[in-house]
mmCIF file with all atom_site columns, C-alpha atoms and ligand atoms in Angstrom:
data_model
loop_
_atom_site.group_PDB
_atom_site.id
_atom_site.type_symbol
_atom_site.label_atom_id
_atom_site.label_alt_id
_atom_site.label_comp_id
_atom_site.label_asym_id
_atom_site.label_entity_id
_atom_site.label_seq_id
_atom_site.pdbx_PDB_ins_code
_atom_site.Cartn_x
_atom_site.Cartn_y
_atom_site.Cartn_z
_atom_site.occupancy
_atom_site.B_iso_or_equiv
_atom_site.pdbx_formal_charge
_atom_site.auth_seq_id
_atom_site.auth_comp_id
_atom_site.auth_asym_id
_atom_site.auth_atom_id
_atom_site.pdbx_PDB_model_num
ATOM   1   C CA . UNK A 1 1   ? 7.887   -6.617  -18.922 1.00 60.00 ? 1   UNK A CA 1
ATOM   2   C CA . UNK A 1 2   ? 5.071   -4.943  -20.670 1.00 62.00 ? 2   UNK A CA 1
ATOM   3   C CA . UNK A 1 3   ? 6.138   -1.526  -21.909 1.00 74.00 ? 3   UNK A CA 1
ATOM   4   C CA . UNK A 1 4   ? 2.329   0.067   -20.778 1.00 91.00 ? 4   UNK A CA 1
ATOM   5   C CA . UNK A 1 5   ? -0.257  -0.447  -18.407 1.00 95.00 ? 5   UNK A CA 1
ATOM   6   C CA . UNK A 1 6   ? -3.260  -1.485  -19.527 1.00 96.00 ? 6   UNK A CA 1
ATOM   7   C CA . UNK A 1 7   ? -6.310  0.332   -17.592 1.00 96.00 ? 7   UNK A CA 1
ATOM   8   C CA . UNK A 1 8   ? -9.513  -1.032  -16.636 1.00 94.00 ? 8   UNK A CA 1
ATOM   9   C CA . UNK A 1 9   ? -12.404 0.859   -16.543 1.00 92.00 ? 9   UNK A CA 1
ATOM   10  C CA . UNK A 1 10  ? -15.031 -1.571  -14.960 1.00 93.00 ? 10  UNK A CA 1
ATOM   11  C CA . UNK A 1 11  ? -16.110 -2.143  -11.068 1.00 96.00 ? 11  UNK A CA 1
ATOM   12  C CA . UNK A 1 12  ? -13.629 -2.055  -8.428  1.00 97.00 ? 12  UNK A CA 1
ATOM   13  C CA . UNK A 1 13  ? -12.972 -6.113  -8.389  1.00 98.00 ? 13  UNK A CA 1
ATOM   14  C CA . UNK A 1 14  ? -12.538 -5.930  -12.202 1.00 97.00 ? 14  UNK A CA 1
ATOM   15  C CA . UNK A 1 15  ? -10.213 -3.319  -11.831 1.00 98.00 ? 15  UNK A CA 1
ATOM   16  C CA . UNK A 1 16  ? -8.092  -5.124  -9.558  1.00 98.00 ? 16  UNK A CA 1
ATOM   17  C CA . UNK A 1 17  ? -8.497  -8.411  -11.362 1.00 98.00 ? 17  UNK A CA 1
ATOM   18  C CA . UNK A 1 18  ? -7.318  -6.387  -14.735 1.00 97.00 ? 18  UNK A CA 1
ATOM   19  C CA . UNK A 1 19  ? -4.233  -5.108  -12.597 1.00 98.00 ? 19  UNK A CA 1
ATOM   20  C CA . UNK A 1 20  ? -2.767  -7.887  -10.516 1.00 98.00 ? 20  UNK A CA 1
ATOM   21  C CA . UNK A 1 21  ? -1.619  -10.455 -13.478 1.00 97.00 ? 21  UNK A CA 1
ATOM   22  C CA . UNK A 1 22  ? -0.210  -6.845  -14.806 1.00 97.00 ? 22  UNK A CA 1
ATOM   23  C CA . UNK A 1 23  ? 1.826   -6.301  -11.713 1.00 98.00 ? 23  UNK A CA 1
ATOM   24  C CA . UNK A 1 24  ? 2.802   -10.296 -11.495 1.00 97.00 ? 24  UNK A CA 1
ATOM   25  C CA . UNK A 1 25  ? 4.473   -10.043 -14.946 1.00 96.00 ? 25  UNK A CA 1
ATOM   26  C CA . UNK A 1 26  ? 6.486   -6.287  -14.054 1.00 96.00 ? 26  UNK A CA 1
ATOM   27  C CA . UNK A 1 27  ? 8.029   -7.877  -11.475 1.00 97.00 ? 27  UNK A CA 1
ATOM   28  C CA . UNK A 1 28  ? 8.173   -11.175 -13.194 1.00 96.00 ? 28  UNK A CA 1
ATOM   29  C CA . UNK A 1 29  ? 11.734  -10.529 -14.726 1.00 89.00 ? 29  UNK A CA 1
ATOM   30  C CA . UNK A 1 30  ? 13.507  -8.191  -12.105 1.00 95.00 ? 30  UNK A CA 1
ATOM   31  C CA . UNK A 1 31  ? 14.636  -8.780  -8.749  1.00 94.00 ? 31  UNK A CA 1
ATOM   32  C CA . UNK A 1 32  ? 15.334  -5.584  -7.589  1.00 98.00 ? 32  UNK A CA 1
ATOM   33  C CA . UNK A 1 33  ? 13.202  -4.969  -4.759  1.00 98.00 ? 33  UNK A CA 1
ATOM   34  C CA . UNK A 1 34  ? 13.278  -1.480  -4.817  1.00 98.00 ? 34  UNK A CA 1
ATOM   35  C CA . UNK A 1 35  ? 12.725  -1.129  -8.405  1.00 97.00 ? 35  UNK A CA 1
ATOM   36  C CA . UNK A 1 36  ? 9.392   -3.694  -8.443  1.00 98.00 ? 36  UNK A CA 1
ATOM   37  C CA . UNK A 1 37  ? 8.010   -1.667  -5.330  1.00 98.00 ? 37  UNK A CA 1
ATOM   38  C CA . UNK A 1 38  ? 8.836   1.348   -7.394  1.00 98.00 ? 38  UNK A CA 1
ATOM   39  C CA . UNK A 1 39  ? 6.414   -0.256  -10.365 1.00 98.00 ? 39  UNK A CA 1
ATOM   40  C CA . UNK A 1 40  ? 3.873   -1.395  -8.126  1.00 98.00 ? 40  UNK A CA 1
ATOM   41  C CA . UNK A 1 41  ? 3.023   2.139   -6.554  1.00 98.00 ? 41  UNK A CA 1
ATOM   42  C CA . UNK A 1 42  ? 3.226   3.355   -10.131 1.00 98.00 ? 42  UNK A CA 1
ATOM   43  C CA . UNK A 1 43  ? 0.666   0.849   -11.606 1.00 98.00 ? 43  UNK A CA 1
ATOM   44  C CA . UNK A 1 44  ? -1.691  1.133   -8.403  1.00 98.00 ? 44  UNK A CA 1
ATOM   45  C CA . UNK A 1 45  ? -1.827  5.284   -8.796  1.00 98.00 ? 45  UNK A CA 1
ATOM   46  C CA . UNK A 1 46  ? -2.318  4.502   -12.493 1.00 97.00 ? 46  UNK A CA 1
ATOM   47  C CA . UNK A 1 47  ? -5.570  2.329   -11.933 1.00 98.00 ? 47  UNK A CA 1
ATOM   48  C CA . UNK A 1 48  ? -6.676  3.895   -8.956  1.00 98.00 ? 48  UNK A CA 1
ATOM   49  C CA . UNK A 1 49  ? -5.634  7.485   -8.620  1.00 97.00 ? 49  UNK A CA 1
ATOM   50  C CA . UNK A 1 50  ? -5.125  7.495   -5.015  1.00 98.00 ? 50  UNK A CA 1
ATOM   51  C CA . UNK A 1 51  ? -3.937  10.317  -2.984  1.00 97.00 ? 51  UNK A CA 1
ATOM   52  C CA . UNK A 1 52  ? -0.634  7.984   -1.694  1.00 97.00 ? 52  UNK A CA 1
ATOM   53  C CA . UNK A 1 53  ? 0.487   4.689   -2.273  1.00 98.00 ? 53  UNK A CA 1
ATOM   54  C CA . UNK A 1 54  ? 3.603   3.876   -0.888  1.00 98.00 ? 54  UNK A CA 1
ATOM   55  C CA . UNK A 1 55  ? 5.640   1.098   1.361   1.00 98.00 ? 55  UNK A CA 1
ATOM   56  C CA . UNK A 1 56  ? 7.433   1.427   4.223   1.00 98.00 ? 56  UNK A CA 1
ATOM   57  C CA . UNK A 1 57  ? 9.965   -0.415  4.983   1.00 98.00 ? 57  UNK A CA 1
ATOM   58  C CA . UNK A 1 58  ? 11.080  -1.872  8.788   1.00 98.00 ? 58  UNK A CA 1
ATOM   59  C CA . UNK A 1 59  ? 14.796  -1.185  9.938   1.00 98.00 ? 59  UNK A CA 1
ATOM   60  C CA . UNK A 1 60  ? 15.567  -1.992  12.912  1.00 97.00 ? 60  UNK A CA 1
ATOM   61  C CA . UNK A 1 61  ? 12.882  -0.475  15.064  1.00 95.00 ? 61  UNK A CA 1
ATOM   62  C CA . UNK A 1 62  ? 11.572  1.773   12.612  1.00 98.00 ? 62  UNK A CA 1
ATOM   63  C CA . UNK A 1 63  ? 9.441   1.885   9.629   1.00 98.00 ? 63  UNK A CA 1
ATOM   64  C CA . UNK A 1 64  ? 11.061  4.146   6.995   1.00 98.00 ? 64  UNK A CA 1
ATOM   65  C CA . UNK A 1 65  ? 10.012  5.482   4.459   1.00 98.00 ? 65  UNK A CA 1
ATOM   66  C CA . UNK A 1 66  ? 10.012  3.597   0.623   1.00 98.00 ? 66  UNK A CA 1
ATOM   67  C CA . UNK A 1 67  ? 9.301   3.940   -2.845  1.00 98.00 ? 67  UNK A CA 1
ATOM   68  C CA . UNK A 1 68  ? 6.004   5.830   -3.369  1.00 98.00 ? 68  UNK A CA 1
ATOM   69  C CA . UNK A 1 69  ? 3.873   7.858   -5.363  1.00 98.00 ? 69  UNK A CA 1
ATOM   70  C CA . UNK A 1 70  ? 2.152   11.126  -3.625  1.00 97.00 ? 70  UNK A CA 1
ATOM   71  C CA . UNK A 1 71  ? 3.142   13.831  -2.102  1.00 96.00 ? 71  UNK A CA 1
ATOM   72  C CA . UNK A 1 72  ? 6.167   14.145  0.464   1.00 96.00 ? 72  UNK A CA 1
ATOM   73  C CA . UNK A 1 73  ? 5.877   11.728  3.465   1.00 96.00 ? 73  UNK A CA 1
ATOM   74  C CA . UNK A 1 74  ? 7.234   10.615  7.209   1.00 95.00 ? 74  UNK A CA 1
ATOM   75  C CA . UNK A 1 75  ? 9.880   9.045   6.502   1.00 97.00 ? 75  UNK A CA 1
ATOM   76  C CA . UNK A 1 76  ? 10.164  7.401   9.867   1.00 97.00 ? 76  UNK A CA 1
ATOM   77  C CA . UNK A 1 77  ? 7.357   5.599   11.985  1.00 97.00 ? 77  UNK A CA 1
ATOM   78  C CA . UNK A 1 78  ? 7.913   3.644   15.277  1.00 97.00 ? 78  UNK A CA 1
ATOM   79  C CA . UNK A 1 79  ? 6.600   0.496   15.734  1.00 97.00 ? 79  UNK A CA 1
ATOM   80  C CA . UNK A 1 80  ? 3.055   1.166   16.988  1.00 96.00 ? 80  UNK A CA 1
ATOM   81  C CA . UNK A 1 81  ? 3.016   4.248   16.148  1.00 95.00 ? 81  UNK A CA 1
ATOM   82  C CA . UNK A 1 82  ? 0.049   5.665   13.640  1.00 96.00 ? 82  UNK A CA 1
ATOM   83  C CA . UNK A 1 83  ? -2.283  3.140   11.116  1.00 97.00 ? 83  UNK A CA 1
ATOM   84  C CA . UNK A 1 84  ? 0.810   1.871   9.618   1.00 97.00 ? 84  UNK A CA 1
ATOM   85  C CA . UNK A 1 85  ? 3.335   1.312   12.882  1.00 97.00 ? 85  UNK A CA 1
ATOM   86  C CA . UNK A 1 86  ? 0.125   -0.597  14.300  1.00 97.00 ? 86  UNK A CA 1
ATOM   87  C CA . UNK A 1 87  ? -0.454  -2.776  11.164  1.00 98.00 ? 87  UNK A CA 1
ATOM   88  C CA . UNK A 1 88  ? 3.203   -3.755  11.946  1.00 98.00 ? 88  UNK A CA 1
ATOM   89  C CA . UNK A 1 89  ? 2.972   -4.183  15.536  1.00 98.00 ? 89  UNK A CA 1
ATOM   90  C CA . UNK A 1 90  ? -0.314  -6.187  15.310  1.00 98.00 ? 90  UNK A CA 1
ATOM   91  C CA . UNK A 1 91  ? 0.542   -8.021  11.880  1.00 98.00 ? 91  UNK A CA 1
ATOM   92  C CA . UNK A 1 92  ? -2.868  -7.326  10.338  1.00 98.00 ? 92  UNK A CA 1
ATOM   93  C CA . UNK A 1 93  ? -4.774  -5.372  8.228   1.00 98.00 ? 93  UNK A CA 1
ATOM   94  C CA . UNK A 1 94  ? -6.191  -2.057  8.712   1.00 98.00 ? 94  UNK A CA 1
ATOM   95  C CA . UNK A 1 95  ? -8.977  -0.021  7.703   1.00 98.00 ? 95  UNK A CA 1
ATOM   96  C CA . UNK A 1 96  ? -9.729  2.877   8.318   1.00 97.00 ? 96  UNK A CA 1
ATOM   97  C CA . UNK A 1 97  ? -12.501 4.666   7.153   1.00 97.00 ? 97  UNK A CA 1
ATOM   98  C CA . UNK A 1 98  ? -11.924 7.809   9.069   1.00 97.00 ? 98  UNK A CA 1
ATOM   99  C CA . UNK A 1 99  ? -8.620  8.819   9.996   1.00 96.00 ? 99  UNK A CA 1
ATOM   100 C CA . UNK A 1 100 ? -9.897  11.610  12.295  1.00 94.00 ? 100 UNK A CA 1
ATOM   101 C CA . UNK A 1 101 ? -11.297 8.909   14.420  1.00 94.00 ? 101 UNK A CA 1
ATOM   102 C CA . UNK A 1 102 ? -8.174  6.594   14.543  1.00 94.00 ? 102 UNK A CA 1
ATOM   103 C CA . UNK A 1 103 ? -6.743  7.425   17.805  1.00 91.00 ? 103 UNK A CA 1
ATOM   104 C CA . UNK A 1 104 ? -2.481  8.490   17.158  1.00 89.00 ? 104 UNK A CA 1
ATOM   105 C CA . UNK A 1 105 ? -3.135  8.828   13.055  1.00 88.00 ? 105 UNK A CA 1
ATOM   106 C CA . UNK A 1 106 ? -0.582  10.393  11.994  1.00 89.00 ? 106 UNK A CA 1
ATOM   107 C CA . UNK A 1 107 ? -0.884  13.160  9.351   1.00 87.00 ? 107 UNK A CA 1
ATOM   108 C CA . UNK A 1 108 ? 1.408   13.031  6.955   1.00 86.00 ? 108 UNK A CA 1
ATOM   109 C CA . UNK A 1 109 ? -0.707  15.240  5.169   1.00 87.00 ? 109 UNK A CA 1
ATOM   110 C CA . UNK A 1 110 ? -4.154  17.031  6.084   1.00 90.00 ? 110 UNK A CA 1
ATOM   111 C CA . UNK A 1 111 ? -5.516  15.458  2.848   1.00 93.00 ? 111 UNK A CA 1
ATOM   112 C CA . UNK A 1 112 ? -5.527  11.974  3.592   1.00 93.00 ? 112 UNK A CA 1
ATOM   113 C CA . UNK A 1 113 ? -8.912  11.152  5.018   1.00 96.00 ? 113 UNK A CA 1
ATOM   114 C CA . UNK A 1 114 ? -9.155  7.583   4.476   1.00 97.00 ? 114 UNK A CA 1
ATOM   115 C CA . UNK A 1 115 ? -7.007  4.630   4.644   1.00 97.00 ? 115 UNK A CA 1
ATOM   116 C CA . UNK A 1 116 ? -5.452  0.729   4.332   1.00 98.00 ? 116 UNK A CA 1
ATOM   117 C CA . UNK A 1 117 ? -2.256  -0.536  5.396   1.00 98.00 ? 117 UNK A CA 1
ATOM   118 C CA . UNK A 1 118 ? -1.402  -4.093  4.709   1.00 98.00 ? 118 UNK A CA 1
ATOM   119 C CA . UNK A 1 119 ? 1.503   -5.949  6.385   1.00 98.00 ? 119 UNK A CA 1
ATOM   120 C CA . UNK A 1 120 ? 4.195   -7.424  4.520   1.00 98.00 ? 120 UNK A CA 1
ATOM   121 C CA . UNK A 1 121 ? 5.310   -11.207 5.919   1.00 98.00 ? 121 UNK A CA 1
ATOM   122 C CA . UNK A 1 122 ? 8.558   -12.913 5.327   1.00 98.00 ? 122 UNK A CA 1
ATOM   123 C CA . UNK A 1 123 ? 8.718   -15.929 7.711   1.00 97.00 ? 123 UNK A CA 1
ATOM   124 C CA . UNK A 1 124 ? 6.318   -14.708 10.390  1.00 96.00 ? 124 UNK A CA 1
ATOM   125 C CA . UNK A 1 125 ? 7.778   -11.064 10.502  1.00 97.00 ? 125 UNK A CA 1
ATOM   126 C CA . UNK A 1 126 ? 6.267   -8.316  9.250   1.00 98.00 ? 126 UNK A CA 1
ATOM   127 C CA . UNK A 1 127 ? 8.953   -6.649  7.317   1.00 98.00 ? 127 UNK A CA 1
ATOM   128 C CA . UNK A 1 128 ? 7.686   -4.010  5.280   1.00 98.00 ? 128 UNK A CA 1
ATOM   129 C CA . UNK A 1 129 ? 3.919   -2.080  4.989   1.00 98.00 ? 129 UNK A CA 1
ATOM   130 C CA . UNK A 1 130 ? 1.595   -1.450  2.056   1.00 98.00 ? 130 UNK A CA 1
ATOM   131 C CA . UNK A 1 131 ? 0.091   2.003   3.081   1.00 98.00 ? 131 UNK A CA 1
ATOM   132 C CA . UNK A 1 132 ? -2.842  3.431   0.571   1.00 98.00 ? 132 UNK A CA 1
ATOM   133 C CA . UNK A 1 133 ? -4.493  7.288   1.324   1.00 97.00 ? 133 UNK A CA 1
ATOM   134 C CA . UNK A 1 134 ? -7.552  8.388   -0.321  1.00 97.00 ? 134 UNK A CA 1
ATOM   135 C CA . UNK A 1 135 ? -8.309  11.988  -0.177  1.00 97.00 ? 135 UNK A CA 1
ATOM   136 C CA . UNK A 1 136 ? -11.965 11.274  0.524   1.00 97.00 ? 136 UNK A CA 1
ATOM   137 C CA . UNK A 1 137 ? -13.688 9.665   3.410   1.00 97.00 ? 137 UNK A CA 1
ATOM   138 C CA . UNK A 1 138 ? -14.595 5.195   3.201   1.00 97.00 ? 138 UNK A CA 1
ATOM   139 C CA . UNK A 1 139 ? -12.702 4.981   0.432   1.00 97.00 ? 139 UNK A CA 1
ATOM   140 C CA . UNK A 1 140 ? -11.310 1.464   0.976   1.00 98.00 ? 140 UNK A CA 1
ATOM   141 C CA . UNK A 1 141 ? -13.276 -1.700  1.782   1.00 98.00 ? 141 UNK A CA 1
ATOM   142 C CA . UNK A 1 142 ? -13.633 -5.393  2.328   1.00 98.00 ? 142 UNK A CA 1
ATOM   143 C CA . UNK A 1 143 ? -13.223 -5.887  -1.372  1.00 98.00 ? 143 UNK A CA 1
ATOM   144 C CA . UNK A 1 144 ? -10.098 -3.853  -1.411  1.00 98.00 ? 144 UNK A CA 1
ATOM   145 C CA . UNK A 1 145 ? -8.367  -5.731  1.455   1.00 98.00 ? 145 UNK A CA 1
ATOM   146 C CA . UNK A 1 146 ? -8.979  -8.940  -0.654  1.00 98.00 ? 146 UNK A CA 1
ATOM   147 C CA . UNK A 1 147 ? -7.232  -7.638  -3.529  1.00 98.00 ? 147 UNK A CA 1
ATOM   148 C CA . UNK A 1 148 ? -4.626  -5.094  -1.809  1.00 98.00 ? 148 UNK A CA 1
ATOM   149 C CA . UNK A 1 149 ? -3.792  -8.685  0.050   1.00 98.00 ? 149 UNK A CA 1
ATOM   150 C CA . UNK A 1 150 ? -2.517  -10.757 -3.714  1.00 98.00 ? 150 UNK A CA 1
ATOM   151 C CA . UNK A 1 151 ? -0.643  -7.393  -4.050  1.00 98.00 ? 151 UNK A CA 1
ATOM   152 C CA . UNK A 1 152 ? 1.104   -7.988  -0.817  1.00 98.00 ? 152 UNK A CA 1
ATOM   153 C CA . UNK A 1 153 ? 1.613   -11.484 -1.884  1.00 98.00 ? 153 UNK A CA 1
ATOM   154 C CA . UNK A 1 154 ? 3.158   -10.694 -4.821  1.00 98.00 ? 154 UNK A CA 1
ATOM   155 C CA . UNK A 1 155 ? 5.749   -8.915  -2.692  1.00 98.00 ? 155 UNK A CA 1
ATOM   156 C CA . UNK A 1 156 ? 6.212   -11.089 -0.158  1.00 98.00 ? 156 UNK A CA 1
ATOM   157 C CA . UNK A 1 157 ? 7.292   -13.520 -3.223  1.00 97.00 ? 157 UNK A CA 1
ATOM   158 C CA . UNK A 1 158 ? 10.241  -11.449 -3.566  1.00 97.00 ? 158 UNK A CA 1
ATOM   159 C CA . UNK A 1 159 ? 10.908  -8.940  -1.018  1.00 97.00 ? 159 UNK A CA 1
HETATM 160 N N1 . LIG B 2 .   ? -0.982  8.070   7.875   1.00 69.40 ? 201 LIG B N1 1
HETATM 161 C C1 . LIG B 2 .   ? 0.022   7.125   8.181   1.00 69.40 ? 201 LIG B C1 1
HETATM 162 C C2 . LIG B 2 .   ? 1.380   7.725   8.047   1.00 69.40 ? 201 LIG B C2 1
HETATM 163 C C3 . LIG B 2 .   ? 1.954   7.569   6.707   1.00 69.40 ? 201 LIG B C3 1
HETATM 164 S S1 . LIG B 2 .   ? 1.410   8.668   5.610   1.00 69.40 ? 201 LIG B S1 1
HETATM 165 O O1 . LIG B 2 .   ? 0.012   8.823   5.573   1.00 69.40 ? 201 LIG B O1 1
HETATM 166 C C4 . LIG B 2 .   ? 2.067   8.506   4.120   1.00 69.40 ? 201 LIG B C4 1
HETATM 167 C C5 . LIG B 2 .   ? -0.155  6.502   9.543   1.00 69.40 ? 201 LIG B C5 1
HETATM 168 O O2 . LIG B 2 .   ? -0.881  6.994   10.404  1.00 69.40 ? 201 LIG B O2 1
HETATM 169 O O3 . LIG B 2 .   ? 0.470   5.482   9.738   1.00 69.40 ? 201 LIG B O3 1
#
């Protein structure tokens, strides 16, 4: 793998279009899941700077708590449960631009004021979460979704 990260400085789709072939080669050469998960958060806090990137990961009938970058987390969510335990139990994207207005956020942290969490497929299951926190309100749109979504499939190639 590459030994650094190469930032991008343009718009937001440039950004992610500089990042994603980066984050396909890192985990090109390993199969350690927890190690390219590990990478991943690290490359999308280098480009982006969010608050907290992180995945969680679903055991039995839990979500707990994976690699990430940010500040100390939940480690365990029940299924439908907060923006990421619904994004599990509903196997679909979700944004929200507000997290005071998502009915049952849960607040990991009084910081996090906007968010995305992105399911993680294997065969029809959701197995795992993508869960990004801004620190500022609408931080996350339509043209992250598309993008955050190749991440995802870049995990779901080897998760
Ligand atoms: N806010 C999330 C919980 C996870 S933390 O923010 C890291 C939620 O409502 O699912």
């Amino acid at each position: 793998m590459a030994e650094e990260l190469t930032i991008h400085q343009g718009d937001k789709a440039g950004q992610y279009q500089a990042l994603i072939p980066q984050i396909e080669a890192i985990v090109a050469d390993e199969n350690d899941v927890i190690a390219n998960l590990g990478n991943i958060c690290a490359a999308l806090k280098q480009q982006f700077n969010w608050f907290w990137i992180g995945f969680y990961l679903v055991k039995g009938n839990e979500l707990v708590l994976g690699p990430f970058q940010g500040p100390i987390a939940c480690t365990r969510i029940a299924k439908g449960r907060g923006v990421c335990g619904s994004a599990w139990q509903q196997q679909q994207v979700i944004l929200v631009l507000d997290v005071d207005q998502f009915e049952g956020h849960i607040a990991c942290s009084s910081d996090s004021k906007s968010e995305i969490v992105l399911p993680i497929m294997q065969q029809g299951e959701c197995v795992a979460v993508l869960d990004i926190d801004s620190d500022t309100l609408n931080s996350f749109d339509e043209i992250d979704a598309h993008y955050l979504k190749q991440v995802v499939a870049i995990v779901e190639g080897f998760i």
